[in-house]
């Protein structure tokens, strides 16, 4: 188990140091900002949606390794999905991270690397902030998404 935990930590560090899809896509027709006042994480999610499909998805921001890795992994997982598929994946991820743990993290593919975060309830907000911000952008909600 410690080998798996080390691998997960390496993947998280890789995504935080070299985040995928970092920047603003052109074109972009939806965006939202998120902020975690406890940790100081800030993220802006940019989406290009056409015919209910997420054509492009990028982010900009600063924060802890968990927040950046979660945003990076999220962009990889959601590109090309329709809005309903993306919302369903968000729901499963959120339930797995913040719920009672009944959801099997392994069924979430690449997101399983974030499974250790559940052991630290204050860090769950770091992992879910990009996802809540993505949902706000998808729904074209106004205002800043906050974890508090």
XYZ file of C-alpha atoms in Angstrom:
148
model
C 0.000 0.000 0.000
C 2.845 2.408 0.688
C 4.105 1.952 -2.901
C 0.676 2.934 -4.199
C 0.538 5.936 -1.874
C 3.994 7.036 -3.082
C 2.882 6.699 -6.707
C -0.214 8.783 -5.977
C 1.910 11.448 -4.300
C 4.226 11.535 -7.335
C 1.271 11.987 -9.694
C -0.132 14.809 -7.535
C 3.256 16.543 -7.458
C 3.675 16.122 -11.225
C 0.271 17.675 -11.945
C 0.903 20.534 -9.513
C 4.357 21.339 -10.881
C 3.414 20.882 -14.543
C -0.348 21.402 -14.679
C -2.099 20.318 -17.833
C -4.379 22.778 -19.616
C -3.058 25.778 -17.690
C -4.048 29.065 -19.343
C -7.051 30.571 -21.051
C -8.458 28.942 -24.181
C -9.380 30.997 -27.199
C -12.281 30.970 -27.723
C -13.802 30.795 -24.257
C -17.512 31.304 -23.622
C -17.814 30.467 -19.913
C -15.691 31.163 -16.863
C -15.844 31.344 -13.083
C -13.539 32.168 -10.199
C -13.074 30.163 -7.031
C -11.404 30.933 -3.712
C -10.560 28.875 -0.632
C -9.915 31.376 2.176
C -8.549 28.709 4.546
C -5.764 27.627 2.233
C -5.507 30.648 -0.060
C -6.219 28.643 -3.221
C -7.489 30.710 -6.137
C -8.654 29.249 -9.417
C -10.312 30.531 -12.557
C -11.936 27.944 -14.799
C -12.364 28.652 -18.508
C -14.645 26.572 -20.712
C -15.451 26.557 -24.398
C -18.813 24.822 -24.826
C -20.399 24.024 -28.192
C -23.658 22.119 -28.579
C -23.542 21.011 -24.930
C -20.034 19.547 -25.377
C -16.972 20.751 -23.487
C -14.680 21.471 -26.412
C -11.925 23.028 -24.325
C -11.339 23.404 -20.604
C -8.454 25.229 -18.971
C -7.615 26.897 -15.687
C -5.391 29.506 -14.148
C -4.641 29.935 -10.499
C -2.406 29.559 -7.532
C -2.645 27.278 -4.578
C -1.490 24.153 -2.878
C -0.386 21.019 -4.722
C -3.743 19.310 -4.122
C -5.770 22.156 -5.609
C -3.563 22.505 -8.687
C -3.382 18.751 -9.264
C -7.146 18.414 -8.907
C -7.726 21.212 -11.445
C -5.215 19.677 -13.859
C -6.722 16.194 -13.591
C -10.227 17.624 -13.894
C -9.438 19.366 -17.176
C -8.050 16.144 -18.623
C -11.071 14.127 -17.551
C -13.816 16.520 -18.651
C -12.663 17.651 -22.091
C -14.905 16.205 -24.764
C -17.694 15.270 -22.367
C -21.225 16.604 -22.582
C -22.445 18.789 -19.724
C -24.522 16.003 -18.151
C -21.561 13.590 -18.154
C -19.367 16.264 -16.565
C -21.938 16.991 -13.869
C -22.305 13.279 -13.143
C -18.529 12.871 -12.766
C -18.443 15.922 -10.481
C -21.174 14.344 -8.348
C -19.346 11.046 -8.057
C -16.049 12.778 -7.254
C -17.643 15.075 -4.678
C -19.441 12.157 -3.004
C -16.208 10.188 -2.885
C -14.240 13.084 -1.405
C -16.738 14.640 0.993
C -19.214 11.830 1.563
C -19.037 8.844 3.812
C -16.484 7.137 1.583
C -18.995 4.694 0.135
C -18.008 5.688 -3.399
C -15.096 3.626 -4.641
C -12.347 6.055 -5.690
C -10.925 3.453 -8.053
C -13.997 3.823 -10.249
C -12.992 7.452 -10.820
C -10.007 6.523 -13.003
C -7.183 9.097 -12.721
C -8.908 10.865 -9.841
C -8.085 7.930 -7.568
C -4.725 9.606 -6.893
C -6.609 12.093 -4.721
C -8.067 9.368 -2.489
C -5.622 10.063 0.358
C -6.980 13.591 0.704
C -10.097 12.184 2.390
C -7.974 11.512 5.467
C -7.561 15.282 5.906
C -11.022 16.930 5.918
C -9.623 20.462 5.626
C -7.807 19.449 2.432
C -10.946 18.063 0.784
C -11.921 21.679 0.059
C -8.643 22.121 -1.803
C -9.431 19.145 -4.034
C -13.065 20.079 -4.678
C -12.631 23.840 -5.252
C -11.770 23.489 -8.968
C -14.783 21.222 -9.447
C -17.238 23.580 -7.759
C -15.770 26.412 -9.823
C -16.138 24.337 -12.995
C -19.813 23.752 -12.215
C -20.350 27.491 -11.669
C -18.686 28.233 -15.011
C -20.750 25.577 -16.780
C -23.946 26.997 -15.272
C -22.795 30.541 -16.048
C -23.236 31.476 -12.392
C -22.027 34.859 -11.213
C -19.874 35.690 -8.240
C -16.888 33.940 -6.736
C -17.216 30.327 -5.618
C -15.935 29.998 -2.065
C -15.345 26.965 0.101
C -16.642 28.795 3.189
